[in-house]
Amino acid sequence: MKHLLLVRHAESPFNYHNCKDFDRPLNNQGIEDAKVMATQLIKNKFLPDLIVSSGANRALTTSQIIAENISYQENKIELNNDIYNASIEDIISILHNIPDKYEKIMLTGHNPTFHLLSQTLSETNVIKFPPCCMFLIKFNIELWSLLDRGEKQIMIYPQLFR
């Protein structure tokens, strides 16, 4: 049994002066939301074996805040810059190459890909996928290379807890 937690990065300002999109930071709301969502992971008894994050500043910072708040070692976060601007097929390829020793993966990245990916992998109609949204999917597989369709377990996002 494998579990995949898709996490969209927390809130980040769109118009950040003199900064490339890749380098955009989280805003104060995003920082607080990442902390709230980490608490929700603990409440939902989901602690990842591996966190894989886009290297974009806002995604990596989201992963780092969550890691710190769930006692996951920050230096064990695996960076994958291919997540940034990836297609659904690119992300599935990344997932197919996850070592099978990991049962629970947290993947932090970006919309619109993560919104579309949540629907594709769970065959669920997802209306919105807001910043810091977490979408957990369970797969009846033993090997990540067999990843195809799974079953939605939870979908939570910060607005539900404000």
Short mmCIF file of C-alpha atoms in Angstrom, two decimals:
data_model
loop_
_atom_site.label_atom_id
_atom_site.label_comp_id
_atom_site.label_asym_id
_atom_site.label_seq_id
_atom_site.Cartn_x
_atom_site.Cartn_y
_atom_site.Cartn_z
CA MET A 1 0.00 0.00 0.00
CA LYS A 2 1.36 3.42 -1.01
CA HIS A 3 0.12 6.86 0.01
CA LEU A 4 0.75 10.12 -1.83
CA LEU A 5 0.11 13.51 -0.27
CA LEU A 6 -0.02 16.28 -2.86
CA VAL A 7 0.68 19.67 -1.28
CA ARG A 8 0.31 22.91 -3.18
CA HIS A 9 2.73 25.54 -1.87
CA ALA A 10 1.31 28.02 0.62
CA GLU A 11 0.26 31.56 -0.26
CA SER A 12 2.80 33.73 -2.04
CA PRO A 13 2.46 37.26 -3.43
CA PHE A 14 1.99 37.27 -7.21
CA ASN A 15 3.67 40.60 -7.84
CA TYR A 16 6.94 40.37 -5.99
CA HIS A 17 9.25 43.15 -7.18
CA ASN A 18 12.65 42.36 -8.68
CA CYS A 19 12.18 38.65 -8.21
CA LYS A 20 11.88 35.72 -10.60
CA ASP A 21 8.78 33.56 -10.23
CA PHE A 22 10.98 30.67 -9.04
CA ASP A 23 12.28 32.81 -6.16
CA ARG A 24 8.96 34.17 -4.86
CA PRO A 25 8.70 33.84 -1.06
CA LEU A 26 5.70 32.96 1.05
CA ASN A 27 3.73 35.85 2.51
CA ASN A 28 2.84 35.99 6.22
CA GLN A 29 -0.48 34.22 5.63
CA GLY A 30 1.33 31.45 3.75
CA ILE A 31 3.75 30.91 6.62
CA GLU A 32 0.90 30.65 9.12
CA ASP A 33 -1.11 28.37 6.82
CA ALA A 34 1.81 25.95 6.44
CA LYS A 35 2.02 25.67 10.25
CA VAL A 36 -1.74 25.07 10.53
CA MET A 37 -1.61 22.39 7.85
CA ALA A 38 1.31 20.64 9.55
CA THR A 39 -0.87 20.38 12.66
CA GLN A 40 -3.62 18.88 10.52
CA LEU A 41 -1.23 16.23 9.21
CA ILE A 42 -0.53 15.18 12.78
CA LYS A 43 -4.26 15.15 13.60
CA ASN A 44 -4.90 13.00 10.51
CA LYS A 45 -2.05 10.66 11.52
CA PHE A 46 -0.16 11.15 8.26
CA LEU A 47 3.57 11.52 8.69
CA PRO A 48 5.50 11.11 5.43
CA ASP A 49 8.47 8.78 5.04
CA LEU A 50 9.81 11.10 2.36
CA ILE A 51 9.17 14.72 1.43
CA VAL A 52 9.96 15.67 -2.18
CA SER A 53 9.68 19.36 -3.02
CA SER A 54 9.96 21.64 -5.97
CA GLY A 55 13.03 23.81 -5.53
CA ALA A 56 10.99 26.97 -6.05
CA ASN A 57 11.34 29.11 -2.92
CA ARG A 58 7.63 29.12 -2.03
CA ALA A 59 7.32 25.31 -2.37
CA LEU A 60 10.54 24.56 -0.52
CA THR A 61 9.67 26.96 2.29
CA THR A 62 6.23 25.31 2.61
CA SER A 63 7.95 21.90 2.86
CA GLN A 64 10.45 23.19 5.41
CA ILE A 65 7.76 24.70 7.65
CA ILE A 66 5.69 21.52 7.52
CA ALA A 67 8.79 19.36 8.15
CA GLU A 68 9.79 21.42 11.18
CA ASN A 69 6.30 21.17 12.65
CA ILE A 70 5.96 17.40 12.18
CA SER A 71 9.51 16.61 13.37
CA TYR A 72 10.76 15.59 9.92
CA GLN A 73 14.44 16.39 9.43
CA GLU A 74 14.70 19.35 7.07
CA ASN A 75 17.94 18.05 5.53
CA LYS A 76 16.04 14.94 4.39
CA ILE A 77 13.74 16.94 2.10
CA GLU A 78 14.54 15.86 -1.43
CA LEU A 79 14.63 18.72 -3.93
CA ASN A 80 13.42 18.11 -7.44
CA ASN A 81 13.45 21.17 -9.70
CA ASP A 82 11.64 19.15 -12.38
CA ILE A 83 8.43 19.61 -10.35
CA TYR A 84 8.44 23.33 -11.19
CA ASN A 85 6.45 23.88 -14.43
CA ALA A 86 5.96 20.10 -14.77
CA SER A 87 3.13 18.44 -16.64
CA ILE A 88 1.01 15.68 -15.11
CA GLU A 89 3.05 13.16 -17.09
CA ASP A 90 6.30 14.63 -15.70
CA ILE A 91 5.05 14.29 -12.12
CA ILE A 92 3.87 10.72 -12.69
CA SER A 93 7.31 9.90 -14.07
CA ILE A 94 8.92 11.38 -10.93
CA LEU A 95 6.58 9.27 -8.77
CA HIS A 96 7.32 6.11 -10.76
CA ASN A 97 10.97 6.55 -9.78
CA ILE A 98 10.44 6.93 -6.03
CA PRO A 99 12.31 4.16 -4.17
CA ASP A 100 9.84 1.49 -3.09
CA LYS A 101 11.08 1.51 0.51
CA TYR A 102 8.97 4.66 0.98
CA GLU A 103 5.29 4.05 1.73
CA LYS A 104 4.10 7.61 2.45
CA ILE A 105 5.27 10.40 0.16
CA MET A 106 4.60 14.10 0.48
CA LEU A 107 5.10 15.93 -2.82
CA THR A 108 5.10 19.74 -2.71
CA GLY A 109 4.56 21.71 -5.89
CA HIS A 110 2.41 24.00 -7.97
CA ASN A 111 -0.90 24.58 -9.70
CA PRO A 112 -2.40 24.02 -12.15
CA THR A 113 -0.52 20.72 -12.32
CA PHE A 114 -1.30 19.56 -8.77
CA HIS A 115 -5.01 20.37 -9.17
CA LEU A 116 -5.18 18.37 -12.40
CA LEU A 117 -3.01 15.59 -10.97
CA SER A 118 -5.30 15.19 -7.93
CA GLN A 119 -8.24 14.64 -10.27
CA THR A 120 -6.35 12.32 -12.61
CA LEU A 121 -4.91 10.06 -9.92
CA SER A 122 -8.07 9.86 -7.82
CA GLU A 123 -10.73 10.09 -10.52
CA THR A 124 -12.37 12.72 -8.30
CA ASN A 125 -13.84 16.02 -9.44
CA VAL A 126 -11.90 18.69 -7.53
CA ILE A 127 -13.49 22.13 -7.77
CA LYS A 128 -10.59 24.13 -6.32
CA PHE A 129 -7.07 23.44 -5.10
CA PRO A 130 -6.17 26.50 -2.99
CA PRO A 131 -2.74 27.43 -1.64
CA CYS A 132 -1.43 24.91 0.92
CA CYS A 133 -4.12 22.41 -0.09
CA MET A 134 -3.35 18.82 0.90
CA PHE A 135 -4.81 15.94 -1.09
CA LEU A 136 -4.09 12.40 0.13
CA ILE A 137 -4.44 9.44 -2.23
CA LYS A 138 -4.13 5.75 -1.31
CA PHE A 139 -2.88 3.29 -3.92
CA ASN A 140 -3.25 -0.49 -3.74
CA ILE A 141 0.28 -1.09 -5.04
CA GLU A 142 3.60 -2.23 -3.63
CA LEU A 143 5.80 -0.54 -6.25
CA TRP A 144 5.73 3.16 -7.15
CA SER A 145 6.40 2.18 -10.76
CA LEU A 146 2.87 0.70 -10.81
CA LEU A 147 1.23 3.97 -9.76
CA ASP A 148 -1.94 4.56 -11.74
CA ARG A 149 -5.29 5.34 -10.11
CA GLY A 150 -5.92 5.50 -6.41
CA GLU A 151 -8.56 6.47 -3.90
CA LYS A 152 -8.92 9.94 -2.37
CA GLN A 153 -8.54 9.79 1.41
CA ILE A 154 -8.65 13.44 2.46
CA MET A 155 -8.59 16.91 0.97
CA ILE A 156 -7.93 19.76 3.39
CA TYR A 157 -6.83 23.37 3.01
CA PRO A 158 -6.26 26.31 5.37
CA GLN A 159 -9.64 28.03 4.90
CA LEU A 160 -11.30 25.04 6.57
CA PHE A 161 -9.46 25.83 9.81
CA ARG A 162 -9.72 29.64 10.03
#
